[in-house]
Structure formats: structure tokens, C-alpha cells
Amino acid sequence: METKIYKMGNRATEGAMIGEAARVIREGGLAAFPTETVYGLGADALNPEAARKIYAAKGRPSDNPLIVHIADMEHLSEIAKDVPDQAKKLAEAFWPGPLTMIVNKNEKVPDETTGGMQTVAVRMPNHPVALELIRKSGCLIAAPSANTSGRPSPTLAEHVAEDLDGKVPVILDAGEVGIGIESTIIDLTEAIPMILRPGYVTKRMLEEVIGPVRTDPGMISEDSSVKPKAPGMKYRHYAPKADLIIVDGEKKAVIDKINALTACMQTKGMRVGVIGTDETAAHYTGDVVLSMGAREDEDAIARRLYRILREFDEREIHVIYSESFDSPGIGQAVMNRLLKAAGHQVCVV
Ligand code: TXA
Ligand code: MG
């Protein structure tokens, strides 16, 4: 199959291109499209055959459910068994936006879309191309991140093409996404709503709207016997090809430690990558040193993370040392993804 990449940005041609992607989806095919978080690989969420194509193209385990993307609040009541008050409040506060809500599903939603679960994940993305695609297709669009299973999520259309060339007929290219990390997932079927995946919308932001929220203990655990509730969080996603180790501590100590580890590896003939910041990058002696941006610019760091992990995959690097990026806002989500990529290997100095 030939993959067509359509560049967005020209109002004169954009409409017809989105229209073509919408037709492909309506007819049961796949189309990749931008959202504000990461690129998604879309198909008609209520068509089991179409949903199956998503799993095949990504090489995704079939027990890992998909997020249904909607463009209007009425779409939620179309697929939910009931719409809890909390969902209405959260939708008012954060939709369209980077928040996915889990609610009980009704019989319209096929098992293929929910990986056999009785609940469904729903999100209204905040991207004009995504919203227009959903409206024009006349479908609700099931869409996981548009990467091959196990690779970092795509923040550029080029990343989608890298992974899915020949497997998807059309990619809508709107350049780099705004956020760069997947949506926050909150499960509203629990007595106390539970965060299954951290993202741009933080626990504190959610609590301001609906009161107490907990975090899935399985999500943060290194202990593989504690299963996370979102099936996708159990996989070692976002894994770079090289071994990744996070070094945490005070700035000067981290630089010294990473340089000492680098020297040790280089004497063994290994090539070393380093993930630093604008403030520290010049101090590192690794073979490839990449900066996440200015440390205080959390948003830029989130936007750059997956791109940097992909870049290391293209270089001949054996081991990567990374600074730690814990901070109160989206830094939590950055750290969650980085810890998963590192298989929880952290060296505290
Ligand atoms: O930002 C995003 O959410 C992006 C864009 C494209 O919207 N999508 C995305 O989808 O990240 P995906 O498939 O890569 O991640 C969906 C996550 C998986 O970890 C999956 O296990 C979880 O959501 N999930 C989906 N439905 C669920 C359900 N009913 N119960 C628990 N977890 C669910
Ligand atoms: Mg994904």
C-alpha cells in the first residue's frame, strides 16, 4: 500500500485532504492524524473490522484497548452506559483537551475497540484537524498513538511515516504537536476517580474540579507483580534501543557522575549518549549529547522527549545517561515516561 502524506496549513487544499482521510475512515480504513498530544492512528471505533486493522498495523497486543476520539459532548452519551456527573464537570473544564476519561460502555462499542473490557476510554482532542476529521467522517474515531508498538509515540508526521509507511494509506501532517506526551487518563468507574496515566492535566488540576483523585498504585510501581489498571501501562513502552539510566541528584553531582560513568563505558569501547538541558549540555563528555531545552521550560521538555529518544535510536549508541526531570506540572508525566523507558534504572547521587 502506498502511504500519502498530506501537508496541512493551506486552507485552500486542507479541507479536501481531511475529507479524503475522513472517507477512508468511513469506509473502514486507517488514517493517521495530529492531535495536541501526539499523532494518532485512527479508524471507525464502532466497526470491529476497522479496529482490528489498528492492532495489525501497530503490532499491538489485542488486549490493549483503544481511546475513542469524539468531537461533541453528545458522542459521549452515544457510547457510555451512563455519563457520570464528574465526566460532565471534567469535560466542561478540560475538553477539548489532553484528558481521557474511562466510563462504562454500552453495547454499541465492539470488544475489538475496548480489548474486551466493559469500559471505554473517551477523549475530545484539542486540534482543529482532528476535530474536522471526526466531524467529516461521521464516525467516532478509535486512535492509539501512531507508532509501532514499543516505540516512542510520534510527535511529528515523519515519526509516523518511519513506523507505519506502507501500512496506512494517509497521514495528515500538521507539523510538530503542541504537548508531546499522551493524554492524562482518569478512570471514573472507580469509587474514587483514579489516574491511570499522568499527562498535561495534573492530579491537582483534576482535584480542583471533582475533589479527591487517587493515582493507580500499579502505574508507579517497579514491582511487576502490581498490575497497572490501564493494560497499556504494563508494557515497557517507549523503550530506546540503548540501555537508559537516569541519574538523579544535585546539578554538579549529576554532571560529575554522568561524566565518570561515560569515561568508564568509553574505555570499554562503548558509545555513550547523554540527555541533558541547555544549562548542562556543554559540560558532558558523551559521544552524543542532546538537550531537552531550558530546565524551567517544562512544556518544551515534554515536547522534545520522544523526539530525543527516537534520535538516539538512529545513532550507534550503547548506553544513554539522562538527567532527572521531576517537576510539579507536566514534569510528572515526563518522568513517568522516562522511568518506563529506563526500565526504572535510577542512580541517585
Ligand atoms: O494522547 C493520547 O491519549 C493519544 C492521542 C492519539 O489521543 N492516544 C494514546 O493512545 O495515547 P494509546 O492507545 O497509545 O494509549 C491508550 C492507553 C493504553 O495504555 C490503554 O491500555 C489505556 O489507554 N486504555 C484504553 N482504554 C482503557 C480502558 N477501558 N481501561 C483502562 N485503560 C484503558
Ligand atoms: Mg501509545
Short mmCIF file of C-alpha atoms and ligand atoms in Angstrom, two decimals:
data_model
loop_
_atom_site.label_atom_id
_atom_site.label_comp_id
_atom_site.label_asym_id
_atom_site.label_seq_id
_atom_site.Cartn_x
_atom_site.Cartn_y
_atom_site.Cartn_z
CA MET A 1 0.00 0.00 0.00
CA GLU A 2 1.23 3.47 -0.85
CA THR A 3 1.19 5.98 2.03
CA LYS A 4 0.15 9.51 1.09
CA ILE A 5 1.35 12.32 3.33
CA TYR A 6 -0.86 15.42 3.16
CA LYS A 7 0.57 18.69 4.49
CA MET A 8 -1.91 20.79 6.43
CA GLY A 9 -1.66 24.58 6.72
CA ASN A 10 -3.05 25.73 3.38
CA ARG A 11 -6.75 26.46 3.87
CA ALA A 12 -7.39 26.10 0.13
CA THR A 13 -6.30 22.43 -0.02
CA GLU A 14 -6.58 21.26 3.58
CA GLY A 15 -10.33 20.71 3.56
CA ALA A 16 -10.21 18.26 0.65
CA MET A 17 -7.30 16.35 2.21
CA ILE A 18 -9.08 15.97 5.54
CA GLY A 19 -12.15 14.98 3.52
CA GLU A 20 -10.22 12.17 1.85
CA ALA A 21 -8.89 10.87 5.18
CA ALA A 22 -12.46 11.04 6.52
CA ARG A 23 -13.70 8.96 3.60
CA VAL A 24 -11.01 6.32 4.21
CA ILE A 25 -12.12 6.06 7.85
CA ARG A 26 -15.82 5.96 6.96
CA GLU A 27 -15.08 3.06 4.58
CA GLY A 28 -13.35 1.07 7.33
CA GLY A 29 -9.71 2.05 6.65
CA LEU A 30 -6.94 3.75 8.65
CA ALA A 31 -5.75 7.37 8.69
CA ALA A 32 -3.06 8.95 10.89
CA PHE A 33 -3.79 12.45 12.16
CA PRO A 34 -2.38 15.09 14.51
CA THR A 35 -3.77 15.77 17.97
CA GLU A 36 -2.42 18.25 20.52
CA THR A 37 -0.69 15.41 22.44
CA VAL A 38 0.80 13.00 19.87
CA TYR A 39 -0.20 11.73 16.41
CA GLY A 40 -2.98 9.13 16.42
CA LEU A 41 -3.73 6.16 14.13
CA GLY A 42 -7.47 6.40 13.53
CA ALA A 43 -10.24 4.04 12.48
CA ASP A 44 -14.03 3.84 12.91
CA ALA A 45 -14.41 2.98 16.61
CA LEU A 46 -17.75 1.21 16.14
CA ASN A 47 -16.58 -1.03 13.29
CA PRO A 48 -14.81 -4.15 14.66
CA GLU A 49 -13.02 -4.88 11.35
CA ALA A 50 -11.62 -1.35 11.25
CA ALA A 51 -10.45 -1.52 14.86
CA ARG A 52 -8.67 -4.81 14.12
CA LYS A 53 -6.67 -3.09 11.39
CA ILE A 54 -5.20 -0.73 14.01
CA TYR A 55 -3.79 -3.63 16.04
CA ALA A 56 -2.34 -5.24 12.91
CA ALA A 57 -0.64 -2.04 11.68
CA LYS A 58 0.91 -1.27 15.07
CA GLY A 59 1.73 -4.84 16.06
CA ARG A 60 -0.25 -4.08 19.22
CA PRO A 61 -1.39 -6.80 21.65
CA SER A 62 -5.16 -7.24 21.23
CA ASP A 63 -5.86 -6.92 24.97
CA ASN A 64 -4.70 -3.29 24.94
CA PRO A 65 -7.81 -1.10 24.46
CA LEU A 66 -8.06 1.99 22.26
CA ILE A 67 -9.12 5.57 23.08
CA VAL A 68 -12.27 6.74 21.28
CA HIS A 69 -11.93 10.31 19.98
CA ILE A 70 -15.08 12.41 19.81
CA ALA A 71 -15.89 15.92 18.59
CA ASP A 72 -19.12 16.68 20.50
CA MET A 73 -20.36 16.05 24.01
CA GLU A 74 -23.36 14.08 22.62
CA HIS A 75 -20.92 11.50 21.26
CA LEU A 76 -20.11 10.55 24.85
CA SER A 77 -23.69 9.58 25.70
CA GLU A 78 -23.80 7.63 22.44
CA ILE A 79 -21.25 5.09 23.69
CA ALA A 80 -21.36 5.36 27.51
CA LYS A 81 -23.77 3.28 29.59
CA ASP A 82 -24.17 6.30 31.80
CA VAL A 83 -22.42 9.67 31.90
CA PRO A 84 -21.33 10.40 35.48
CA ASP A 85 -21.60 13.96 36.78
CA GLN A 86 -17.85 14.00 37.21
CA ALA A 87 -17.46 13.39 33.46
CA LYS A 88 -19.65 16.40 32.69
CA LYS A 89 -17.64 18.62 35.03
CA LEU A 90 -14.29 17.42 33.69
CA ALA A 91 -15.45 17.80 30.09
CA GLU A 92 -16.50 21.36 30.79
CA ALA A 93 -13.13 22.13 32.35
CA PHE A 94 -10.75 20.26 30.03
CA TRP A 95 -12.42 19.30 26.72
CA PRO A 96 -11.41 19.66 24.02
CA GLY A 97 -8.03 18.81 25.56
CA PRO A 98 -5.45 16.28 26.78
CA LEU A 99 -7.71 14.32 29.14
CA THR A 100 -9.08 10.81 28.54
CA MET A 101 -11.97 9.59 30.70
CA ILE A 102 -12.88 5.96 31.32
CA VAL A 103 -16.59 5.24 31.68
CA ASN A 104 -18.79 2.13 31.42
CA LYS A 105 -19.50 1.32 27.78
CA ASN A 106 -22.78 0.38 26.13
CA GLU A 107 -23.39 -2.40 23.58
CA LYS A 108 -22.57 -0.17 20.59
CA VAL A 109 -18.84 -0.33 21.35
CA PRO A 110 -17.28 -3.54 20.00
CA ASP A 111 -14.89 -5.69 22.05
CA GLU A 112 -12.22 -5.04 19.42
CA THR A 113 -12.12 -1.37 20.45
CA THR A 114 -12.03 -1.97 24.20
CA GLY A 115 -9.82 -5.07 24.20
CA GLY A 116 -12.75 -6.98 25.67
CA MET A 117 -13.22 -4.57 28.59
CA GLN A 118 -16.66 -3.36 29.70
CA THR A 119 -15.37 0.19 29.98
CA VAL A 120 -14.36 2.63 27.25
CA ALA A 121 -11.74 5.39 27.15
CA VAL A 122 -13.00 8.65 25.56
CA ARG A 123 -11.30 11.90 24.67
CA MET A 124 -12.15 15.08 22.74
CA PRO A 125 -8.83 16.22 21.23
CA ASN A 126 -7.95 19.89 21.01
CA HIS A 127 -6.69 20.05 17.45
CA PRO A 128 -8.64 21.60 14.57
CA VAL A 129 -7.55 18.90 12.10
CA ALA A 130 -8.58 16.07 14.47
CA LEU A 131 -11.96 17.66 15.18
CA GLU A 132 -12.66 18.30 11.49
CA LEU A 133 -11.65 14.72 10.64
CA ILE A 134 -14.04 13.28 13.23
CA ARG A 135 -16.92 15.51 12.08
CA LYS A 136 -16.34 14.88 8.36
CA SER A 137 -16.02 11.10 8.82
CA GLY A 138 -19.32 10.95 10.69
CA CYS A 139 -17.60 8.34 12.91
CA LEU A 140 -16.20 8.22 16.39
CA ILE A 141 -12.50 7.57 15.85
CA ALA A 142 -10.58 4.95 17.81
CA ALA A 143 -6.95 6.04 17.87
CA PRO A 144 -3.89 4.86 19.72
CA SER A 145 -0.63 6.73 19.28
CA ALA A 146 0.52 6.25 15.67
CA ASN A 147 3.77 4.40 16.44
CA THR A 148 4.78 0.77 16.11
CA SER A 149 4.05 -0.89 19.44
CA GLY A 150 7.04 -0.43 21.76
CA ARG A 151 8.47 2.68 20.06
CA PRO A 152 8.14 6.24 21.39
CA SER A 153 4.89 7.99 20.42
CA PRO A 154 5.14 10.21 17.31
CA THR A 155 5.32 13.96 17.80
CA LEU A 156 5.98 14.62 14.08
CA ALA A 157 4.36 13.17 10.94
CA GLU A 158 7.87 11.96 9.96
CA HIS A 159 7.83 9.69 13.03
CA VAL A 160 4.52 8.20 11.88
CA ALA A 161 5.96 7.58 8.40
CA GLU A 162 9.09 5.99 9.93
CA ASP A 163 6.95 3.41 11.73
CA LEU A 164 3.89 2.96 9.51
CA ASP A 165 4.98 3.63 5.92
CA GLY A 166 3.11 1.18 3.68
CA LYS A 167 0.70 0.26 6.49
CA VAL A 168 -1.54 3.34 6.49
CA PRO A 169 -2.98 4.91 3.31
CA VAL A 170 -2.95 8.51 4.56
CA ILE A 171 -1.10 10.65 7.09
CA LEU A 172 -2.31 14.21 7.80
CA ASP A 173 0.82 16.24 8.56
CA ALA A 174 0.34 19.34 10.73
CA GLY A 175 3.95 19.61 11.88
CA GLU A 176 5.11 19.18 15.45
CA VAL A 177 2.42 18.58 18.08
CA GLY A 178 1.93 21.06 20.92
CA ILE A 179 2.24 18.87 24.02
CA GLY A 180 4.31 15.84 23.02
CA ILE A 181 3.18 13.43 25.76
CA GLU A 182 -0.02 11.35 25.67
CA SER A 183 -3.19 12.48 27.45
CA THR A 184 -3.84 12.04 31.16
CA ILE A 185 -6.16 9.05 31.70
CA ILE A 186 -8.68 9.15 34.53
CA ASP A 187 -10.89 6.19 35.41
CA LEU A 188 -14.34 7.39 36.52
CA THR A 189 -15.69 3.89 37.17
CA GLU A 190 -13.77 3.71 40.46
CA ALA A 191 -15.39 4.89 43.74
CA ILE A 192 -12.62 7.48 43.95
CA PRO A 193 -11.57 8.53 40.43
CA MET A 194 -8.16 7.13 39.61
CA ILE A 195 -5.38 8.41 37.36
CA LEU A 196 -4.13 5.53 35.21
CA ARG A 197 -1.60 7.58 33.22
CA PRO A 198 -0.20 11.05 34.06
CA GLY A 199 -0.22 13.77 31.40
CA TYR A 200 -0.57 17.50 30.91
CA VAL A 201 -3.69 17.62 33.11
CA THR A 202 -2.28 17.02 36.60
CA LYS A 203 -3.82 15.47 39.73
CA ARG A 204 -4.12 18.90 41.27
CA MET A 205 -5.95 20.31 38.23
CA LEU A 206 -8.40 17.38 38.35
CA GLU A 207 -8.97 17.73 42.11
CA GLU A 208 -9.87 21.38 41.71
CA VAL A 209 -12.82 20.27 39.58
CA ILE A 210 -14.05 16.98 41.13
CA GLY A 211 -12.41 16.68 44.54
CA PRO A 212 -10.21 13.77 45.68
CA VAL A 213 -8.48 11.72 42.99
CA ARG A 214 -6.04 8.84 43.51
CA THR A 215 -3.19 7.54 41.41
CA ASP A 216 -3.13 3.90 40.28
CA PRO A 217 -0.55 2.21 42.53
CA GLY A 218 0.31 -0.13 39.63
CA MET A 219 1.31 2.82 37.49
CA ILE A 220 4.25 3.94 39.59
CA SER A 221 5.37 0.58 40.88
CA GLU A 222 8.61 -1.04 39.72
CA ASP A 223 7.26 -4.29 41.06
CA SER A 224 5.92 -6.14 38.02
CA SER A 225 3.51 -8.15 40.22
CA VAL A 226 1.47 -4.96 40.84
CA LYS A 227 -0.52 -4.70 37.60
CA PRO A 228 -1.49 -1.25 36.35
CA LYS A 229 -5.18 -0.89 35.51
CA ALA A 230 -4.53 0.54 32.03
CA PRO A 231 -3.33 -2.54 30.13
CA GLY A 232 -1.01 -0.39 28.03
CA MET A 233 0.95 0.76 31.06
CA LYS A 234 2.26 -2.73 31.75
CA TYR A 235 4.33 -2.84 28.59
CA ARG A 236 7.85 -1.48 28.54
CA HIS A 237 6.74 1.22 26.11
CA TYR A 238 8.94 3.99 24.87
CA ALA A 239 11.98 1.76 25.13
CA PRO A 240 15.01 3.11 23.29
CA LYS A 241 17.35 0.59 21.67
CA ALA A 242 20.20 1.54 24.01
CA ASP A 243 20.18 0.90 27.74
CA LEU A 244 18.89 4.02 29.55
CA ILE A 245 19.85 5.04 33.08
CA ILE A 246 18.52 8.11 34.91
CA VAL A 247 20.96 9.93 37.19
CA ASP A 248 19.24 11.95 39.89
CA GLY A 249 20.69 14.47 42.32
CA GLU A 250 22.12 17.96 42.63
CA LYS A 251 23.25 19.50 39.30
CA LYS A 252 27.04 19.43 39.78
CA ALA A 253 27.00 15.92 41.27
CA VAL A 254 24.90 14.65 38.35
CA ILE A 255 27.30 16.10 35.75
CA ASP A 256 30.31 14.56 37.53
CA LYS A 257 28.62 11.18 37.89
CA ILE A 258 27.48 11.03 34.27
CA ASN A 259 30.97 12.01 33.04
CA ALA A 260 32.57 9.36 35.27
CA LEU A 261 30.16 6.68 34.00
CA THR A 262 30.78 7.90 30.43
CA ALA A 263 34.57 7.57 30.79
CA CYS A 264 34.17 4.08 32.21
CA MET A 265 31.95 2.95 29.32
CA GLN A 266 34.16 4.59 26.68
CA THR A 267 37.21 2.67 27.91
CA LYS A 268 35.19 -0.47 27.23
CA GLY A 269 34.67 0.72 23.65
CA MET A 270 31.02 1.71 24.16
CA ARG A 271 29.44 4.81 22.65
CA VAL A 272 27.60 6.93 25.19
CA GLY A 273 24.57 9.21 24.79
CA VAL A 274 23.57 11.87 27.31
CA ILE A 275 20.22 13.61 27.81
CA GLY A 276 20.89 16.99 29.43
CA THR A 277 19.49 20.50 29.42
CA ASP A 278 20.56 23.81 27.89
CA GLU A 279 22.23 24.64 31.22
CA THR A 280 24.32 21.46 31.39
CA ALA A 281 24.78 20.05 27.86
CA ALA A 282 28.16 21.72 27.23
CA HIS A 283 29.65 20.04 30.33
CA TYR A 284 29.09 16.46 29.18
CA THR A 285 31.71 14.26 27.54
CA GLY A 286 29.35 11.71 25.94
CA ASP A 287 29.64 10.83 22.24
CA VAL A 288 26.17 12.25 21.53
CA VAL A 289 24.76 14.87 23.92
CA LEU A 290 21.19 16.10 23.36
CA SER A 291 19.44 18.87 25.28
CA MET A 292 15.80 18.69 26.36
CA GLY A 293 15.74 22.51 26.43
CA ALA A 294 15.87 25.00 29.28
CA ARG A 295 15.17 23.23 32.59
CA GLU A 296 12.49 25.70 33.68
CA ASP A 297 10.61 25.26 30.39
CA GLU A 298 8.66 22.13 31.32
CA ASP A 299 6.48 22.34 28.23
CA ALA A 300 9.43 22.36 25.84
CA ILE A 301 10.95 19.40 27.69
CA ALA A 302 7.72 17.39 27.31
CA ARG A 303 7.52 18.26 23.62
CA ARG A 304 11.09 17.11 22.97
CA LEU A 305 11.27 13.86 24.95
CA TYR A 306 10.08 11.32 22.35
CA ARG A 307 11.95 13.05 19.55
CA ILE A 308 15.18 12.71 21.51
CA LEU A 309 14.56 9.04 22.30
CA ARG A 310 13.96 8.41 18.60
CA GLU A 311 17.10 10.31 17.67
CA PHE A 312 19.20 8.08 19.93
CA ASP A 313 17.69 5.03 18.20
CA GLU A 314 19.19 6.27 14.93
CA ARG A 315 22.70 6.75 16.35
CA GLU A 316 25.08 3.93 17.21
CA ILE A 317 24.77 4.37 20.97
CA HIS A 318 25.14 1.59 23.54
CA VAL A 319 24.11 3.35 26.72
CA ILE A 320 22.26 6.60 27.49
CA TYR A 321 22.53 8.56 30.74
CA SER A 322 19.74 11.03 31.43
CA GLU A 323 19.21 13.78 33.94
CA SER A 324 16.03 13.53 36.00
CA PHE A 325 13.06 15.76 35.08
CA ASP A 326 10.73 15.60 38.05
CA SER A 327 8.73 18.81 38.46
CA PRO A 328 5.24 19.60 39.70
CA GLY A 329 3.42 20.07 36.36
CA ILE A 330 3.87 18.00 33.19
CA GLY A 331 7.30 17.03 34.56
CA GLN A 332 5.46 14.24 36.40
CA ALA A 333 4.36 12.79 33.09
CA VAL A 334 7.82 13.26 31.55
CA MET A 335 9.34 11.37 34.48
CA ASN A 336 6.74 8.59 34.22
CA ARG A 337 7.63 8.01 30.54
CA LEU A 338 11.37 8.33 31.16
CA LEU A 339 11.24 5.82 34.05
CA LYS A 340 9.42 3.37 31.82
CA ALA A 341 11.94 3.89 29.02
CA ALA A 342 14.71 3.27 31.58
CA GLY A 343 13.02 0.17 32.96
CA HIS A 344 13.21 2.06 36.31
CA GLN A 345 17.02 2.14 36.38
CA VAL A 346 17.83 5.19 38.51
CA CYS A 347 21.18 6.11 40.02
CA VAL A 348 20.87 8.59 42.90
CA VAL A 349 23.98 10.69 43.62
O1 TXA B 1 -2.94 11.48 23.91
C1 TXA B 1 -3.42 10.36 23.69
O2 TXA B 1 -4.16 9.80 24.52
C2 TXA B 1 -3.08 9.68 22.36
C3 TXA B 1 -3.72 10.51 21.23
C4 TXA B 1 -3.58 9.87 19.89
O3 TXA B 1 -5.05 10.80 21.56
N1 TXA B 1 -3.53 8.33 22.33
C5 TXA B 1 -2.93 7.34 23.06
O4 TXA B 1 -3.46 6.08 22.86
O5 TXA B 1 -2.00 7.54 23.81
P1 TXA B 1 -2.70 4.74 23.26
O6 TXA B 1 -3.50 3.65 22.67
O7 TXA B 1 -1.28 4.83 22.86
O8 TXA B 1 -2.86 4.67 24.80
C6 TXA B 1 -4.10 4.35 25.38
C7 TXA B 1 -3.92 3.89 26.79
C8 TXA B 1 -3.34 2.49 26.90
O9 TXA B 1 -2.42 2.45 27.97
C9 TXA B 1 -4.59 1.65 27.21
O10 TXA B 1 -4.27 0.47 27.91
C10 TXA B 1 -5.41 2.62 28.03
O11 TXA B 1 -5.23 3.85 27.39
N2 TXA B 1 -6.87 2.31 27.99
C11 TXA B 1 -7.70 2.44 26.93
N3 TXA B 1 -8.95 2.03 27.24
C12 TXA B 1 -8.91 1.65 28.53
C13 TXA B 1 -9.89 1.12 29.45
N4 TXA B 1 -11.14 0.91 29.07
N5 TXA B 1 -9.49 0.84 30.71
C14 TXA B 1 -8.19 1.07 31.10
N6 TXA B 1 -7.24 1.55 30.28
C15 TXA B 1 -7.58 1.84 29.02
MG MG B 2 0.70 4.51 22.73
#
